[in-house]
PDB file of C-alpha atoms in Angstrom:
ATOM      1  CA  MET N1074      57.340-113.957 178.582  1.00  0.00           C
ATOM      2  CA  SER N1075      58.869-117.354 178.984  1.00  0.00           C
ATOM      3  CA  THR N1076      60.591-117.888 182.263  1.00  0.00           C
ATOM      4  CA  THR N1077      62.113-121.115 181.438  1.00  0.00           C
ATOM      5  CA  GLY N1078      65.434-121.970 179.826  1.00  0.00           C
ATOM      6  CA  ALA N1079      69.061-122.284 180.371  1.00  0.00           C
ATOM      7  CA  THR N1080      69.627-118.794 181.794  1.00  0.00           C
ATOM      8  CA  ALA N1081      69.145-118.200 185.506  1.00  0.00           C
ATOM      9  CA  ASP N1082      68.267-114.578 184.956  1.00  0.00           C
ATOM     10  CA  PRO N1083      66.035-114.088 181.947  1.00  0.00           C
ATOM     11  CA  LEU N1084      65.446-110.332 182.838  1.00  0.00           C
ATOM     12  CA  ALA N1085      69.234-109.684 182.472  1.00  0.00           C
ATOM     13  CA  VAL N1086      69.011-111.219 178.956  1.00  0.00           C
ATOM     14  CA  LEU N1087      66.244-108.629 178.183  1.00  0.00           C
ATOM     15  CA  ALA N1088      68.422-105.975 179.657  1.00  0.00           C
ATOM     16  CA  ALA N1089      71.109-106.821 177.021  1.00  0.00           C
ATOM     17  CA  LEU N1090      68.794-106.418 174.010  1.00  0.00           C
ATOM     18  CA  PRO N1091      69.640-103.591 171.525  1.00  0.00           C
ATOM     19  CA  GLY N1092      68.461-100.253 172.575  1.00  0.00           C
ATOM     20  CA  VAL N1093      67.453-101.196 176.137  1.00  0.00           C
ATOM     21  CA  ALA N1094      70.648 -99.938 177.834  1.00  0.00           C
ATOM     22  CA  GLU N1095      69.950 -96.567 176.164  1.00  0.00           C
ATOM     23  CA  SER N1096      66.501 -96.453 177.513  1.00  0.00           C
ATOM     24  CA  VAL N1097      67.652 -97.348 180.962  1.00  0.00           C
ATOM     25  CA  GLU N1098      70.351 -94.807 181.016  1.00  0.00           C
ATOM     26  CA  SER N1099      67.948 -92.066 179.734  1.00  0.00           C
ATOM     27  CA  VAL N1100      65.481 -92.932 182.426  1.00  0.00           C
ATOM     28  CA  ARG N1101      68.175 -92.892 185.195  1.00  0.00           C
ATOM     29  CA  LYS N1102      69.381 -89.518 184.093  1.00  0.00           C
ATOM     30  CA  ALA N1103      65.771 -88.106 184.038  1.00  0.00           C
ATOM     31  CA  VAL N1104      65.020 -89.423 187.431  1.00  0.00           C
ATOM     32  CA  ASP N1105      68.306 -88.073 188.849  1.00  0.00           C
ATOM     33  CA  ARG N1106      67.510 -84.651 187.584  1.00  0.00           C
ATOM     34  CA  VAL N1107      64.100 -84.381 189.161  1.00  0.00           C
ATOM     35  CA  TYR N1108      65.366 -85.783 192.458  1.00  0.00           C
ATOM     36  CA  GLY N1109      68.127 -83.114 192.385  1.00  0.00           C
ATOM     37  CA  HIS N1110      65.544 -80.258 192.007  1.00  0.00           C
ATOM     38  CA  ARG N1111      65.878 -77.838 194.818  1.00  0.00           C
ATOM     39  CA  ILE N1112      62.269 -77.898 195.749  1.00  0.00           C
ATOM     40  CA  MET N1113      62.558 -81.672 196.438  1.00  0.00           C
ATOM     41  CA  ARG N1114      64.683 -80.938 199.523  1.00  0.00           C
ATOM     42  CA  ARG N1115      61.848 -78.965 201.276  1.00  0.00           C
ATOM     43  CA  ARG N1116      58.585 -80.133 199.710  1.00  0.00           C
ATOM     44  CA  SER N1117      58.976 -83.678 198.531  1.00  0.00           C
ATOM     45  CA  ASN N1118      55.771 -84.856 200.181  1.00  0.00           C
ATOM     46  CA  GLU N1119      53.730 -82.418 198.110  1.00  0.00           C
ATOM     47  CA  ILE N1120      55.296 -83.656 194.871  1.00  0.00           C
ATOM     48  CA  THR N1121      54.588 -87.347 195.965  1.00  0.00           C
ATOM     49  CA  SER N1122      50.987 -86.417 196.609  1.00  0.00           C
ATOM     50  CA  GLU N1123      50.515 -84.646 193.347  1.00  0.00           C
ATOM     51  CA  ALA N1124      52.347 -87.393 191.317  1.00  0.00           C
ATOM     52  CA  ALA N1125      50.032 -89.980 193.004  1.00  0.00           C
ATOM     53  CA  LEU N1126      46.911 -88.006 191.879  1.00  0.00           C
ATOM     54  CA  ARG N1127      48.187 -87.507 188.320  1.00  0.00           C
ATOM     55  CA  GLY N1128      49.252 -91.080 188.113  1.00  0.00           C
ATOM     56  CA  ALA N1129      45.904 -92.327 189.207  1.00  0.00           C
ATOM     57  CA  ARG N1130      44.283 -90.027 186.576  1.00  0.00           C
ATOM     58  CA  GLY N1131      46.491 -91.353 183.916  1.00  0.00           C
ATOM     59  CA  SER N1132      45.854 -95.023 184.704  1.00  0.00           C
ATOM     60  CA  ALA N1133      42.203 -94.411 184.750  1.00  0.00           C
ATOM     61  CA  ALA N1134      42.400 -92.677 181.305  1.00  0.00           C
ATOM     62  CA  LEU N1135      43.995 -95.680 179.870  1.00  0.00           C
ATOM     63  CA  SER N1136      41.125 -97.787 181.212  1.00  0.00           C
ATOM     64  CA  GLY N1137      38.521 -95.575 179.499  1.00  0.00           C
ATOM     65  CA  ALA N1138      37.865 -92.898 182.064  1.00  0.00           C
ATOM     66  CA  ASP N1139      39.772 -89.908 180.762  1.00  0.00           C
ATOM     67  CA  TRP N1140      38.772 -87.228 183.275  1.00  0.00           C
ATOM     68  CA  ALA N1141      40.324 -83.739 183.543  1.00  0.00           C
ATOM     69  CA  LEU N1142      42.724 -83.602 186.455  1.00  0.00           C
ATOM     70  CA  GLU N1143      40.732 -80.963 188.284  1.00  0.00           C
ATOM     71  CA  GLU N1144      37.604 -83.216 188.202  1.00  0.00           C
ATOM     72  CA  VAL N1145      39.642 -85.986 189.761  1.00  0.00           C
ATOM     73  CA  ARG N1146      40.880 -83.570 192.410  1.00  0.00           C
ATOM     74  CA  ARG N1147      37.430 -82.098 193.007  1.00  0.00           C
ATOM     75  CA  ARG N1148      35.348 -85.311 193.088  1.00  0.00           C
ATOM     76  CA  THR N1149      34.619 -87.013 196.481  1.00  0.00           C
ATOM     77  CA  ASP N1150      32.086 -89.594 195.302  1.00  0.00           C
ATOM     78  CA  PHE N1151      33.290 -92.292 192.972  1.00  0.00           C
ATOM     79  CA  SER N1152      30.286 -94.699 193.300  1.00  0.00           C
ATOM     80  CA  GLY N1153      28.420 -93.359 190.165  1.00  0.00           C
ATOM     81  CA  ASP N1154      28.786 -94.591 186.613  1.00  0.00           C
ATOM     82  CA  ASP N1155      31.555 -96.856 185.196  1.00  0.00           C
ATOM     83  CA  GLY N1156      33.829 -93.902 184.633  1.00  0.00           C
ATOM     84  CA  ALA N1157      33.603 -92.761 188.278  1.00  0.00           C
ATOM     85  CA  ARG N1158      34.197 -96.246 189.534  1.00  0.00           C
ATOM     86  CA  THR N1159      37.248 -96.641 187.389  1.00  0.00           C
ATOM     87  CA  VAL N1160      38.728 -93.466 188.684  1.00  0.00           C
ATOM     88  CA  GLY N1161      37.918 -94.435 192.188  1.00  0.00           C
ATOM     89  CA  ALA N1162      39.662 -97.738 191.667  1.00  0.00           C
ATOM     90  CA  ALA N1163      42.772 -96.135 190.279  1.00  0.00           C
ATOM     91  CA  LEU N1164      42.954 -93.659 193.188  1.00  0.00           C
ATOM     92  CA  ARG N1165      42.546 -96.617 195.684  1.00  0.00           C
ATOM     93  CA  LEU N1166      45.253 -98.678 193.903  1.00  0.00           C
ATOM     94  CA  THR N1167      47.702 -95.714 193.925  1.00  0.00           C
ATOM     95  CA  ALA N1168      47.278 -95.399 197.766  1.00  0.00           C
ATOM     96  CA  GLU N1169      47.409 -98.976 198.412  1.00  0.00           C
ATOM     97  CA  ALA N1170      50.594 -99.606 196.283  1.00  0.00           C
ATOM     98  CA  GLY N1171      52.746 -97.839 198.825  1.00  0.00           C
ATOM     99  CA  GLN N1172      51.549-100.161 201.590  1.00  0.00           C
ATOM    100  CA  LEU N1173      52.562-103.243 199.786  1.00  0.00           C
ATOM    101  CA  LEU N1174      56.242-102.574 198.970  1.00  0.00           C
ATOM    102  CA  SER N1175      57.625-104.769 201.839  1.00  0.00           C
ATOM    103  CA  ILE N1176      55.424-107.695 200.733  1.00  0.00           C
ATOM    104  CA  TRP N1177      56.118-107.569 196.973  1.00  0.00           C
ATOM    105  CA  ARG N1178      59.547-109.246 196.968  1.00  0.00           C
ATOM    106  CA  GLN N1179      58.360-112.034 199.316  1.00  0.00           C
ATOM    107  CA  SER N1180      54.947-112.716 197.902  1.00  0.00           C
ATOM    108  CA  PRO N1181      54.101-110.957 194.634  1.00  0.00           C
ATOM    109  CA  LEU N1182      51.009-113.138 194.016  1.00  0.00           C
ATOM    110  CA  ARG N1183      49.568-112.084 197.364  1.00  0.00           C
ATOM    111  CA  VAL N1184      50.179-108.446 196.373  1.00  0.00           C
ATOM    112  CA  LEU N1185      48.432-108.960 193.100  1.00  0.00           C
ATOM    113  CA  ALA N1186      45.431-110.536 194.831  1.00  0.00           C
ATOM    114  CA  ARG N1187      45.314-107.635 197.271  1.00  0.00           C
ATOM    115  CA  LEU N1188      45.502-105.028 194.360  1.00  0.00           C
ATOM    116  CA  HIS N1189      42.647-106.683 192.578  1.00  0.00           C
ATOM    117  CA  LEU N1190      40.470-106.702 195.835  1.00  0.00           C
ATOM    118  CA  VAL N1191      41.157-103.005 196.299  1.00  0.00           C
ATOM    119  CA  ALA N1192      40.361-102.159 192.656  1.00  0.00           C
ATOM    120  CA  ALA N1193      37.218-104.111 192.483  1.00  0.00           C
ATOM    121  CA  ALA N1194      35.866-103.244 195.996  1.00  0.00           C
ATOM    122  CA  ASP N1195      33.431-106.068 195.566  1.00  0.00           C
ATOM    123  CA  SER N1196      32.549-109.165 197.688  1.00  0.00           C
ATOM    124  CA  ASP N1197      32.122-111.348 194.647  1.00  0.00           C
ATOM    125  CA  PRO N1198      34.075-114.672 195.339  1.00  0.00           C
ATOM    126  CA  CYS N1199      35.883-114.210 191.872  1.00  0.00           C
ATOM    127  CA  VAL N1200      37.592-111.085 193.183  1.00  0.00           C
ATOM    128  CA  GLY N1201      41.154-111.406 194.324  1.00  0.00           C
ATOM    129  CA  ARG N1202      41.964-114.734 192.619  1.00  0.00           C
ATOM    130  CA  PRO N1203      43.090-115.669 189.086  1.00  0.00           C
ATOM    131  CA  ARG N1204      40.203-116.307 186.724  1.00  0.00           C
ATOM    132  CA  GLN N1205      39.120-119.901 185.871  1.00  0.00           C
ATOM    133  CA  ASP N1206      38.230-121.177 182.385  1.00  0.00           C
ATOM    134  CA  GLY N1207      34.880-119.808 181.153  1.00  0.00           C
ATOM    135  CA  GLU N1208      35.019-116.791 183.380  1.00  0.00           C
ATOM    136  CA  PRO N1209      34.574-113.511 181.432  1.00  0.00           C
ATOM    137  CA  VAL N1210      37.319-110.868 181.462  1.00  0.00           C
ATOM    138  CA  GLU N1211      36.427-107.112 181.151  1.00  0.00           C
ATOM    139  CA  GLU N1212      39.516-105.381 179.571  1.00  0.00           C
ATOM    140  CA  PRO N1213      38.230-103.752 176.309  1.00  0.00           C
ATOM    141  CA  LEU N1214      41.584-101.931 175.668  1.00  0.00           C
ATOM    142  CA  VAL N1215      43.606-105.235 175.203  1.00  0.00           C
ATOM    143  CA  GLU N1216      42.468-107.384 172.377  1.00  0.00           C
ATOM    144  CA  LEU N1217      45.256-110.026 172.442  1.00  0.00           C
ATOM    145  CA  PRO N1218      44.258-113.731 172.579  1.00  0.00           C
ATOM    146  CA  LEU N1219      43.185-114.672 176.198  1.00  0.00           C
ATOM    147  CA  PRO N1220      45.389-117.282 177.709  1.00  0.00           C
ATOM    148  CA  ASP N1221      43.535-120.146 179.422  1.00  0.00           C
ATOM    149  CA  ALA N1222      43.561-120.650 183.182  1.00  0.00           C
ATOM    150  CA  ALA N1223      46.352-123.141 183.155  1.00  0.00           C
ATOM    151  CA  GLU N1224      48.644-120.936 181.242  1.00  0.00           C
ATOM    152  CA  VAL N1225      47.752-117.939 183.407  1.00  0.00           C
ATOM    153  CA  SER N1226      48.559-120.019 186.539  1.00  0.00           C
ATOM    154  CA  GLY N1227      51.913-121.283 185.199  1.00  0.00           C
ATOM    155  CA  ARG N1228      53.024-117.870 183.999  1.00  0.00           C
ATOM    156  CA  LEU N1229      52.063-116.122 187.149  1.00  0.00           C
ATOM    157  CA  GLU N1230      54.059-118.616 189.086  1.00  0.00           C
ATOM    158  CA  GLY N1231      56.943-118.014 186.784  1.00  0.00           C
ATOM    159  CA  LEU N1232      56.659-114.279 187.286  1.00  0.00           C
ATOM    160  CA  SER N1233      56.495-114.790 191.028  1.00  0.00           C
ATOM    161  CA  ARG N1234      59.769-116.877 190.906  1.00  0.00           C
ATOM    162  CA  LEU N1235      61.518-114.227 188.959  1.00  0.00           C
ATOM    163  CA  VAL N1236      60.449-111.384 191.439  1.00  0.00           C
ATOM    164  CA  ILE N1237      61.330-113.461 194.512  1.00  0.00           C
ATOM    165  CA  ALA N1238      64.669-114.520 193.022  1.00  0.00           C
ATOM    166  CA  GLY N1239      65.734-111.024 192.282  1.00  0.00           C
ATOM    167  CA  SER N1240      67.668-109.909 189.149  1.00  0.00           C
ATOM    168  CA  ALA N1241      70.613-108.008 188.094  1.00  0.00           C
ATOM    169  CA  ALA N1242      68.457-106.300 185.524  1.00  0.00           C
ATOM    170  CA  PRO N1243      67.660-102.581 185.878  1.00  0.00           C
ATOM    171  CA  ALA N1244      64.356-101.671 187.581  1.00  0.00           C
ATOM    172  CA  LEU N1245      62.913-100.429 184.300  1.00  0.00           C
ATOM    173  CA  VAL N1246      63.303-103.772 182.770  1.00  0.00           C
ATOM    174  CA  THR N1247      61.756-105.646 185.659  1.00  0.00           C
ATOM    175  CA  ALA N1248      58.803-103.183 185.825  1.00  0.00           C
ATOM    176  CA  ALA N1249      58.180-103.429 182.224  1.00  0.00           C
ATOM    177  CA  VAL N1250      58.057-107.189 182.231  1.00  0.00           C
ATOM    178  CA  VAL N1251      55.713-107.260 185.280  1.00  0.00           C
ATOM    179  CA  HIS N1252      53.422-104.663 183.602  1.00  0.00           C
ATOM    180  CA  GLY N1253      53.459-106.425 180.188  1.00  0.00           C
ATOM    181  CA  GLU N1254      53.058-109.863 181.559  1.00  0.00           C
ATOM    182  CA  LEU N1255      50.005-108.973 183.651  1.00  0.00           C
ATOM    183  CA  LEU N1256      48.435-107.186 180.653  1.00  0.00           C
ATOM    184  CA  ALA N1257      49.019-110.158 178.322  1.00  0.00           C
ATOM    185  CA  LEU N1258      47.647-112.594 180.873  1.00  0.00           C
ATOM    186  CA  ARG N1259      44.718-110.570 182.154  1.00  0.00           C
ATOM    187  CA  PRO N1260      44.657-112.927 185.211  1.00  0.00           C
ATOM    188  CA  PHE N1261      41.595-111.333 186.803  1.00  0.00           C
ATOM    189  CA  GLY N1262      38.015-110.894 185.594  1.00  0.00           C
ATOM    190  CA  SER N1263      38.377-107.024 185.679  1.00  0.00           C
ATOM    191  CA  HIS N1264      40.677-104.239 186.390  1.00  0.00           C
ATOM    192  CA  ASN N1265      43.789-105.972 184.922  1.00  0.00           C
ATOM    193  CA  GLY N1266      45.111-102.840 183.410  1.00  0.00           C
ATOM    194  CA  LEU N1267      44.938-100.891 186.510  1.00  0.00           C
ATOM    195  CA  VAL N1268      46.417-103.690 188.560  1.00  0.00           C
ATOM    196  CA  ALA N1269      49.288-103.981 185.978  1.00  0.00           C
ATOM    197  CA  ARG N1270      50.177-100.251 186.170  1.00  0.00           C
ATOM    198  CA  ALA N1271      50.068-100.431 190.039  1.00  0.00           C
ATOM    199  CA  ALA N1272      52.368-103.367 190.019  1.00  0.00           C
ATOM    200  CA  GLN N1273      54.790-101.495 187.755  1.00  0.00           C
ATOM    201  CA  ARG N1274      54.575 -98.586 190.203  1.00  0.00           C
ATOM    202  CA  ILE N1275      55.514-100.988 193.133  1.00  0.00           C
ATOM    203  CA  VAL N1276      58.575-102.266 191.196  1.00  0.00           C
ATOM    204  CA  LEU N1277      59.860 -98.694 190.260  1.00  0.00           C
ATOM    205  CA  VAL N1278      59.413 -97.534 193.912  1.00  0.00           C
ATOM    206  CA  GLY N1279      60.518-100.653 195.647  1.00  0.00           C
ATOM    207  CA  SER N1280      63.603-101.029 193.592  1.00  0.00           C
ATOM    208  CA  GLY N1281      64.969 -97.685 194.729  1.00  0.00           C
ATOM    209  CA  LEU N1282      64.781 -96.006 191.282  1.00  0.00           C
ATOM    210  CA  ASP N1283      61.967 -93.795 192.344  1.00  0.00           C
ATOM    211  CA  PRO N1284      61.728 -94.110 196.239  1.00  0.00           C
ATOM    212  CA  LYS N1285      59.429 -91.198 196.660  1.00  0.00           C
ATOM    213  CA  ALA N1286      57.090 -92.256 193.826  1.00  0.00           C
ATOM    214  CA  ILE N1287      57.312 -88.959 191.931  1.00  0.00           C
ATOM    215  CA  CYS N1288      57.977 -90.406 188.433  1.00  0.00           C
ATOM    216  CA  SER N1289      54.494 -91.670 187.516  1.00  0.00           C
ATOM    217  CA  ALA N1290      54.789 -93.884 184.482  1.00  0.00           C
ATOM    218  CA  GLU N1291      50.967 -93.849 184.328  1.00  0.00           C
ATOM    219  CA  VAL N1292      51.107 -90.165 183.392  1.00  0.00           C
ATOM    220  CA  GLY N1293      53.477 -90.940 180.475  1.00  0.00           C
ATOM    221  CA  HIS N1294      51.457 -93.950 179.295  1.00  0.00           C
ATOM    222  CA  ALA N1295      48.345 -91.735 179.122  1.00  0.00           C
ATOM    223  CA  GLU N1296      50.100 -88.945 177.408  1.00  0.00           C
ATOM    224  CA  LEU N1297      51.579 -91.362 174.802  1.00  0.00           C
ATOM    225  CA  GLY N1298      47.957 -92.535 174.099  1.00  0.00           C
ATOM    226  CA  ARG N1299      46.047 -95.730 174.159  1.00  0.00           C
ATOM    227  CA  ALA N1300      46.978 -96.662 170.563  1.00  0.00           C
ATOM    228  CA  ALA N1301      50.712 -96.530 171.217  1.00  0.00           C
ATOM    229  CA  TYR N1302      50.153 -98.413 174.481  1.00  0.00           C
ATOM    230  CA  VAL N1303      48.389-101.191 172.665  1.00  0.00           C
ATOM    231  CA  ALA N1304      50.933-101.302 169.815  1.00  0.00           C
ATOM    232  CA  ALA N1305      53.920-101.575 172.267  1.00  0.00           C
ATOM    233  CA  LEU N1306      52.009-104.361 174.220  1.00  0.00           C
ATOM    234  CA  ASP N1307      51.602-106.242 170.954  1.00  0.00           C
ATOM    235  CA  GLY N1308      55.446-106.177 170.766  1.00  0.00           C
ATOM    236  CA  TYR N1309      55.744-107.542 174.205  1.00  0.00           C
ATOM    237  CA  ALA N1310      53.219-110.446 173.536  1.00  0.00           C
ATOM    238  CA  SER N1311      55.092-111.355 170.320  1.00  0.00           C
ATOM    239  CA  GLY N1312      58.040-112.485 172.427  1.00  0.00           C
ATOM    240  CA  THR N1313      60.516-111.251 169.783  1.00  0.00           C
ATOM    241  CA  PRO N1314      63.645-109.450 170.940  1.00  0.00           C
ATOM    242  CA  GLU N1315      62.663-106.429 168.872  1.00  0.00           C
ATOM    243  CA  GLY N1316      59.109-106.433 170.313  1.00  0.00           C
ATOM    244  CA  MET N1317      60.216-106.911 173.909  1.00  0.00           C
ATOM    245  CA  ALA N1318      62.857-104.145 173.535  1.00  0.00           C
ATOM    246  CA  ALA N1319      60.234-101.851 172.049  1.00  0.00           C
ATOM    247  CA  TRP N1320      57.903-102.412 175.069  1.00  0.00           C
ATOM    248  CA  ILE N1321      60.704-101.701 177.489  1.00  0.00           C
ATOM    249  CA  ALA N1322      61.604 -98.514 175.557  1.00  0.00           C
ATOM    250  CA  HIS N1323      57.906 -97.470 175.552  1.00  0.00           C
ATOM    251  CA  CYS N1324      57.739 -97.966 179.344  1.00  0.00           C
ATOM    252  CA  GLY N1325      61.041 -96.061 179.682  1.00  0.00           C
ATOM    253  CA  GLN N1326      59.512 -93.134 177.646  1.00  0.00           C
ATOM    254  CA  ALA N1327      56.390 -93.192 179.819  1.00  0.00           C
ATOM    255  CA  VAL N1328      58.611 -92.843 183.005  1.00  0.00           C
ATOM    256  CA  GLU N1329      60.476 -90.012 181.506  1.00  0.00           C
ATOM    257  CA  LEU N1330      57.189 -88.184 180.738  1.00  0.00           C
ATOM    258  CA  GLY N1331      56.167 -88.776 184.369  1.00  0.00           C
ATOM    259  CA  VAL N1332      59.454 -87.131 185.519  1.00  0.00           C
ATOM    260  CA  ARG N1333      58.682 -84.202 183.140  1.00  0.00           C
ATOM    261  CA  GLU N1334      55.205 -83.756 184.791  1.00  0.00           C
ATOM    262  CA  SER N1335      56.676 -83.841 188.299  1.00  0.00           C
ATOM    263  CA  THR N1336      59.528 -81.441 187.141  1.00  0.00           C
ATOM    264  CA  ALA N1337      56.774 -79.044 186.121  1.00  0.00           C
ATOM    265  CA  VAL N1338      55.039 -79.376 189.429  1.00  0.00           C
ATOM    266  CA  CYS N1339      58.448 -78.627 191.204  1.00  0.00           C
ATOM    267  CA  GLU N1340      58.940 -75.480 188.981  1.00  0.00           C
ATOM    268  CA  ALA N1341      55.364 -74.272 189.774  1.00  0.00           C
ATOM    269  CA  LEU N1342      55.860 -74.774 193.601  1.00  0.00           C
ATOM    270  CA  GLN N1343      59.238 -72.869 193.299  1.00  0.00           C
ATOM    271  CA  ARG N1344      57.560 -70.021 191.486  1.00  0.00           C
ATOM    272  CA  GLY N1345      54.891 -69.876 194.232  1.00  0.00           C
ATOM    273  CA  ALA N1346      57.532 -69.793 196.857  1.00  0.00           C
ATOM    274  CA  ALA N1347      59.633 -67.174 195.271  1.00  0.00           C
TER     275      ALA N1347
END
């Protein structure tokens, strides 16, 4: 996304694209409904914990480790094969995201570096910093052309300025742009998808749209499938109004599916308490 131009609030411009307002309103209504569920008044911490687990599972699935939920719940050792390490990274990021909310609006680049450090869990000096030209990138799901280091640096700085400046745009729009930009840039040598989805979570929670982190967009993205995810990202990367609006709508649909998942958890808890 270009962050230059005459407008002082490019996110607000995106919010005005055809169809975006409808997506924003649909998400807001869905979130309001689950927050109004009677079980949320007594057992919200349980819903948050379950949403975190399911969100991590969904994010890992998009990165190629599509484990059953009960396997994620049961497993204690994530140091084995690539799939286990991916699931472990997703779980660590979900836990870490909640600790970084207060830092995000002041220093988003610092948060992204921390997220990558947590995901990679590696002492390699390349971890936690944007990649340099010639360094490989492991992100098989995304096949978009890879921006060079100079473009990555410039666009990350632009994204940081947008976050720090704040915007009148709805949280869904900001979260979708942060998510899409990080996937398009792939600024790190690994775990870019996991980091991008964790950053989206931080925006949705920190904005106040989902303060208890119960509306896991990662669940919805996984349910919509990797093919739809990649196709929507292609729209974002195109930079066209239609493509950008389609990506925002896709992210909105993912949030709504996350809401549906947590609503089902609420209903199950209510039946158990009856």
